[in-house]
Every structure is written in structure tokens, then in C-alpha cells.
GROMACS .gro file of C-alpha atoms in nm:
model
  254
    1MET     CA    1  -0.450   2.973   5.237
    2MET     CA    2  -0.218   2.681   5.180
    3ILE     CA    3   0.126   2.618   5.029
    4ASP     CA    4   0.216   2.324   4.808
    5THR     CA    5   0.571   2.295   4.923
    6HIS     CA    6   0.682   2.046   4.657
    7ALA     CA    7   0.541   2.051   4.301
    8HIS     CA    8   0.690   1.988   3.958
    9ILE     CA    9   0.438   2.189   3.758
   10TYR     CA   10   0.716   2.282   3.517
   11ALA     CA   11   0.718   1.917   3.400
   12LYS     CA   12   0.604   1.829   3.051
   13GLU     CA   13   0.290   1.667   3.193
   14PHE     CA   14   0.154   2.021   3.251
   15ASP     CA   15   0.253   2.176   2.915
   16GLU     CA   16  -0.100   2.161   2.774
   17ASP     CA   17  -0.290   2.313   3.068
   18ARG     CA   18  -0.047   2.474   3.312
   19ASP     CA   19  -0.259   2.796   3.337
   20LEU     CA   20  -0.567   2.593   3.428
   21VAL     CA   21  -0.365   2.392   3.684
   22VAL     CA   22  -0.257   2.712   3.856
   23GLN     CA   23  -0.607   2.856   3.846
   24ARG     CA   24  -0.748   2.537   4.005
   25ALA     CA   25  -0.491   2.560   4.279
   26LEU     CA   26  -0.585   2.923   4.349
   27SER     CA   27  -0.951   2.829   4.360
   28GLN     CA   28  -0.876   2.576   4.633
   29GLY     CA   29  -0.682   2.831   4.839
   30ILE     CA   30  -0.332   2.718   4.743
   31ASP     CA   31  -0.158   3.050   4.680
   32GLN     CA   32   0.203   2.945   4.686
   33ILE     CA   33   0.362   2.657   4.485
   34LEU     CA   34   0.724   2.571   4.556
   35LEU     CA   35   0.928   2.415   4.276
   36PRO     CA   36   1.219   2.180   4.346
   37ASN     CA   37   1.482   2.126   4.076
   38ILE     CA   38   1.589   1.779   3.978
   39ASP     CA   39   1.866   1.797   3.717
   40LEU     CA   40   2.027   2.021   3.455
   41ASP     CA   41   1.742   1.978   3.209
   42SER     CA   42   1.478   2.090   3.452
   43ILE     CA   43   1.632   2.432   3.530
   44GLU     CA   44   1.508   2.617   3.224
   45PRO     CA   45   1.145   2.502   3.244
   46MET     CA   46   1.140   2.557   3.620
   47LEU     CA   47   1.268   2.912   3.598
   48LYS     CA   48   1.034   2.984   3.307
   49THR     CA   49   0.736   2.861   3.515
   50GLU     CA   50   0.848   3.079   3.810
   51ALA     CA   51   0.874   3.381   3.583
   52THR     CA   52   0.530   3.316   3.440
   53TYR     CA   53   0.369   3.303   3.787
   54PRO     CA   54   0.602   3.526   3.997
   55ASP     CA   55   0.350   3.586   4.277
   56ILE     CA   56   0.276   3.212   4.315
   57CYS     CA   57   0.581   3.001   4.223
   58ARG     CA   58   0.919   2.995   4.400
   59SER     CA   59   1.218   2.787   4.282
   60MET     CA   60   1.478   2.576   4.456
   61MET     CA   61   1.807   2.454   4.317
   62GLY     CA   62   1.962   2.112   4.365
   63LEU     CA   63   2.049   1.776   4.214
   64HIS     CA   64   1.803   1.490   4.273
   65PRO     CA   65   1.977   1.162   4.370
   66CYS     CA   66   1.821   0.973   4.076
   67TYR     CA   67   2.015   1.197   3.838
   68VAL     CA   68   2.354   1.138   3.995
   69ASN     CA   69   2.598   0.950   3.769
   70ALA     CA   70   2.967   0.933   3.687
   71ASP     CA   71   2.966   1.302   3.579
   72VAL     CA   72   2.839   1.416   3.921
   73LYS     CA   73   3.119   1.658   4.003
   74GLN     CA   74   3.072   1.844   3.675
   75THR     CA   75   2.695   1.848   3.719
   76LEU     CA   76   2.731   1.975   4.079
   77ALA     CA   77   2.954   2.257   3.959
   78THR     CA   78   2.693   2.367   3.708
   79ILE     CA   79   2.412   2.345   3.963
   80HIS     CA   80   2.616   2.545   4.213
   81SER     CA   81   2.686   2.821   3.961
   82TRP     CA   82   2.311   2.895   3.945
   83PHE     CA   83   2.304   3.026   4.299
   84GLU     CA   84   2.506   3.326   4.177
   85LYS     CA   85   2.249   3.397   3.901
   86HIS     CA   86   1.918   3.361   4.076
   87ASN     CA   87   1.754   3.390   4.422
   88PHE     CA   88   1.645   3.042   4.529
   89ILE     CA   89   1.447   2.960   4.846
   90ALA     CA   90   1.613   2.622   4.918
   91VAL     CA   91   1.866   2.367   4.820
   92GLY     CA   92   1.661   2.085   4.671
   93GLU     CA   93   1.564   1.838   4.597
   94ILE     CA   94   1.864   1.642   4.721
   95GLY     CA   95   1.912   1.318   4.905
   96ILE     CA   96   1.968   0.943   4.851
   97ASP     CA   97   1.761   0.695   4.652
   98LEU     CA   98   1.848   0.329   4.657
   99TYR     CA   99   1.521   0.197   4.526
  100TRP     CA  100   1.600   0.197   4.156
  101ASP     CA  101   1.971   0.161   4.137
  102LYS     CA  102   2.262   0.139   4.391
  103THR     CA  103   2.532   0.177   4.122
  104PHE     CA  104   2.617   0.534   4.220
  105LYS     CA  105   2.555   0.512   4.595
  106ALA     CA  106   2.893   0.664   4.685
  107GLU     CA  107   2.834   0.942   4.434
  108GLN     CA  108   2.489   1.006   4.575
  109GLU     CA  109   2.630   1.035   4.927
  110MET     CA  110   2.902   1.270   4.808
  111ALA     CA  111   2.645   1.487   4.625
  112PHE     CA  112   2.418   1.494   4.932
  113ILE     CA  113   2.696   1.605   5.163
  114THR     CA  114   2.821   1.861   4.916
  115GLN     CA  115   2.480   2.018   4.884
  116LEU     CA  116   2.419   2.012   5.259
  117ASN     CA  117   2.736   2.221   5.289
  118TRP     CA  118   2.607   2.467   5.029
  119ALA     CA  119   2.300   2.508   5.245
  120LYS     CA  120   2.512   2.586   5.547
  121GLU     CA  121   2.715   2.839   5.356
  122MET     CA  122   2.413   3.009   5.205
  123LYS     CA  123   2.187   2.970   5.509
  124LEU     CA  124   1.917   2.801   5.308
  125PRO     CA  125   1.686   2.509   5.405
  126VAL     CA  126   1.720   2.179   5.222
  127VAL     CA  127   1.448   1.955   5.071
  128ILE     CA  128   1.545   1.591   5.111
  129HIS     CA  129   1.434   1.296   4.893
  130THR     CA  130   1.478   0.949   5.049
  131ARG     CA  131   1.375   0.616   4.909
  132ASP     CA  132   1.498   0.290   5.066
  133SER     CA  133   1.761   0.507   5.228
  134ILE     CA  134   1.626   0.659   5.549
  135GLU     CA  135   1.899   0.509   5.770
  136GLU     CA  136   2.180   0.619   5.539
  137THR     CA  137   2.028   0.963   5.498
  138LEU     CA  138   1.985   1.018   5.872
  139THR     CA  139   2.341   0.898   5.944
  140LEU     CA  140   2.484   1.157   5.704
  141LEU     CA  141   2.255   1.428   5.824
  142LYS     CA  142   2.353   1.371   6.189
  143GLN     CA  143   2.714   1.393   6.076
  144GLU     CA  144   2.664   1.722   5.901
  145GLN     CA  145   2.413   1.886   6.136
  146ASP     CA  146   2.596   2.162   6.322
  147GLY     CA  147   2.286   2.339   6.434
  148SER     CA  148   2.256   2.548   6.116
  149LEU     CA  149   2.087   2.301   5.889
  150SER     CA  150   1.707   2.305   5.845
  151GLY     CA  151   1.472   2.162   5.591
  152THR     CA  152   1.218   1.892   5.521
  153PHE     CA  153   1.200   1.523   5.435
  154HIS     CA  154   0.955   1.544   5.148
  155CYS     CA  155   0.693   1.275   5.080
  156PHE     CA  156   0.731   1.131   5.428
  157GLY     CA  157   0.590   0.782   5.463
  158GLY     CA  158   0.798   0.643   5.750
  159SER     CA  159   0.742   0.537   6.110
  160VAL     CA  160   0.679   0.743   6.423
  161ASP     CA  161   1.031   0.666   6.538
  162GLU     CA  162   1.172   0.789   6.211
  163ALA     CA  163   0.964   1.100   6.229
  164LYS     CA  164   1.098   1.170   6.578
  165ALA     CA  165   1.458   1.112   6.465
  166ILE     CA  166   1.393   1.363   6.180
  167ASN     CA  167   1.232   1.621   6.410
  168ASP     CA  168   1.514   1.578   6.668
  169LEU     CA  169   1.750   1.698   6.391
  170GLY     CA  170   1.535   2.008   6.345
  171PHE     CA  171   1.371   1.888   6.021
  172HIS     CA  172   1.013   1.900   5.900
  173LEU     CA  173   0.803   1.630   5.737
  174GLY     CA  174   0.631   1.689   5.407
  175LEU     CA  175   0.298   1.500   5.383
  176GLY     CA  176   0.149   1.430   5.041
  177GLY     CA  177  -0.074   1.191   4.857
  178VAL     CA  178   0.063   0.882   5.026
  179SER     CA  179  -0.106   1.004   5.347
  180THR     CA  180  -0.441   0.929   5.179
  181PHE     CA  181  -0.372   0.578   5.057
  182LYS     CA  182  -0.567   0.310   5.237
  183ASN     CA  183  -0.271   0.072   5.226
  184GLY     CA  184  -0.013   0.335   5.298
  185GLY     CA  185  -0.020   0.290   5.672
  186MET     CA  186  -0.011   0.662   5.744
  187ASP     CA  187  -0.345   0.651   5.922
  188LYS     CA  188  -0.159   0.498   6.214
  189ILE     CA  189   0.130   0.749   6.194
  190ILE     CA  190  -0.019   1.095   6.131
  191PRO     CA  191  -0.208   1.117   6.464
  192HIS     CA  192   0.127   1.087   6.645
  193LEU     CA  193   0.331   1.341   6.440
  194ASN     CA  194   0.441   1.671   6.588
  195MET     CA  195   0.225   1.942   6.417
  196ASP     CA  196   0.501   2.196   6.461
  197TYR     CA  197   0.704   2.010   6.200
  198LEU     CA  198   0.437   1.924   5.942
  199ILE     CA  199   0.403   2.087   5.594
  200LEU     CA  200   0.188   1.990   5.298
  201GLU     CA  201   0.292   1.893   4.938
  202THR     CA  202   0.174   1.712   4.634
  203ASP     CA  203   0.499   1.604   4.451
  204CYS     CA  204   0.285   1.646   4.138
  205PRO     CA  205   0.252   1.509   3.875
  206TYR     CA  206   0.325   1.203   4.094
  207LEU     CA  207   0.144   1.032   4.384
  208ALA     CA  208  -0.206   1.182   4.339
  209PRO     CA  209  -0.414   1.148   4.657
  210VAL     CA  210  -0.738   0.952   4.686
  211PRO     CA  211  -0.979   0.984   4.497
  212HIS     CA  212  -0.745   1.067   4.213
  213ARG     CA  213  -0.484   0.796   4.281
  214GLY     CA  214  -0.321   0.671   3.963
  215LYS     CA  215  -0.393   0.991   3.771
  216ARG     CA  216  -0.190   1.305   3.729
  217ASN     CA  217  -0.145   1.493   4.057
  218GLU     CA  218  -0.165   1.873   4.076
  219PRO     CA  219  -0.133   2.147   4.344
  220ALA     CA  220  -0.512   2.183   4.393
  221TYR     CA  221  -0.506   1.842   4.558
  222THR     CA  222  -0.308   1.982   4.853
  223GLN     CA  223  -0.649   2.048   4.995
  224LEU     CA  224  -0.720   1.668   4.996
  225VAL     CA  225  -0.402   1.600   5.192
  226ALA     CA  226  -0.492   1.869   5.441
  227GLN     CA  227  -0.839   1.721   5.489
  228ARG     CA  228  -0.690   1.376   5.550
  229VAL     CA  229  -0.459   1.518   5.819
  230ALA     CA  230  -0.753   1.705   5.975
  231ASP     CA  231  -0.970   1.386   5.981
  232LEU     CA  232  -0.692   1.165   6.126
  233ARG     CA  233  -0.608   1.417   6.398
  234GLU     CA  234  -0.968   1.519   6.463
  235MET     CA  235  -0.889   1.878   6.392
  236SER     CA  236  -1.056   2.138   6.178
  237LEU     CA  237  -0.935   2.183   5.822
  238ALA     CA  238  -0.879   2.556   5.901
  239ASP     CA  239  -0.645   2.467   6.184
  240VAL     CA  240  -0.442   2.229   5.974
  241ASP     CA  241  -0.416   2.487   5.699
  242ALA     CA  242  -0.306   2.757   5.939
  243ILE     CA  243  -0.045   2.545   6.118
  244THR     CA  244   0.112   2.390   5.809
  245THR     CA  245   0.115   2.718   5.619
  246ALA     CA  246   0.283   2.898   5.909
  247ASN     CA  247   0.543   2.615   5.934
  248ALA     CA  248   0.614   2.635   5.558
  249LYS     CA  249   0.650   3.015   5.563
  250ARG     CA  250   0.884   2.999   5.857
  251LEU     CA  251   1.097   2.719   5.705
  252PHE     CA  252   1.135   2.867   5.357
  253GLY     CA  253   1.136   3.232   5.461
  254ILE     CA  254   0.832   3.329   5.246
   0.00000   0.00000   0.00000
């Protein structure tokens, strides 16, 4: 069995066939689908999806860096209030994204630190989004790591040195569709990663793996990511499934 540790199946892209998407995942051995929040508007559909598939879906709560703006303090207050209303498995997804817009970089950093401190207080793992910001993210994480923080850098596509720096802080790496891209460079990286810190994800509906690249991604394709890891590491698919599933269960307490 496998766990898709990062999937947005509550998104509108799945409104027409969500039941079929979940059934396809189950048919491929993906029996747990973890749902990261992104903003205030995603909370309701995320929780509705979790309620519809209570044995399969588990929700997280956090503010994605791309949705940080001038109202960030008010938004964070609302996000934080949800932890008193619902049992979440992680704080996420949070982080820093400097790819699209650097206007609110300071606010992104503040939101990241704030949510890291929530995780410490609530003893929850964090799910971190980084884009064009690995150095800034690691600097802040080192500053805040007091030995109690755990979590994962989702959609990892960095270098071996960056992977080691992340692991040295006690954090996992989420491998997804980018791992299968011929021009992604991960074929040179994955053989050198520490298996004790690897988990699998899709980030669906985005970043579908080969041979579905450019189309809508879905949790069933976690199997394709697992097979790519197995091929690159010259391991059996069963071993990759077992190791990454155990890592995910331990990290998220499921």
C-alpha cells in the first residue's frame, strides 16, 4: 500500500469525477491521500472531501506562500482558529515562493515563521513549499529548529547537497512527478538520497508524471513515481512502497 502525501483532490479540477479518481487510486494501492490546505477558500472543499472519504483522506491546515498578501495577519488568525475546530495531521502547506512575485517576501517569511511556531506548540509536522527560495527557507528553518520541528519539503527537485541540508534538519523529501521528467535532472539525484527520509506525492492536479506529463495529475499516479524511484535505485517496487509508506506513517502519525 502507498500514501499520496500531497494531493489537492478537493480542487475544482476534480469536481466532475472525484469518486472515480479515488477509486483509481485505491485500485493502484494508494489507500491514504493527504490534503494540504492553501488559503481561506480551500478550507471548505478540503474538509468536505475529507468527510466524504474519511478512511482515505486526511487534512492539513496552513497558508500557502502564494496566497500571502497585505492582509496576512488577519488571514493567519483565521487559519489558526481552525486548529480548535478540527483535528489536522500537519501544518501545511507553508513556506516561501519567490518565483512568481517577491512583493510580499517579508510577509511570506513572517507567515512561515509564525506557522512553524504553531507546529512546535501543537507538536505537528509541517509541509513546506519552496520555489526559488531554498536558501531563504533553510536559513529560517535552521533559526527555528529547536529539535521539535519535523516535516517534509514537498515536490523536492534540488541537489544532493540541498537534500542533505534538509535531512540534517530532520526533514523528509517529498518526491513527485518531477522525478520522472527526462529534463528534470532527478535521475542524477535520486540514487544518492537517504531512503529513510523519502516519501511519495503527486501534488495533483499539477505536475503529472511521465507518461501523463502536461495532463491532470491524480493520486493513482503515485505508483509511477514509486516505480521511477525503484528503477533509479535498482530496488524492487515493493521495497520502495514499504519504505516510503512507513516513513509517511511515522512522520504524519497515521
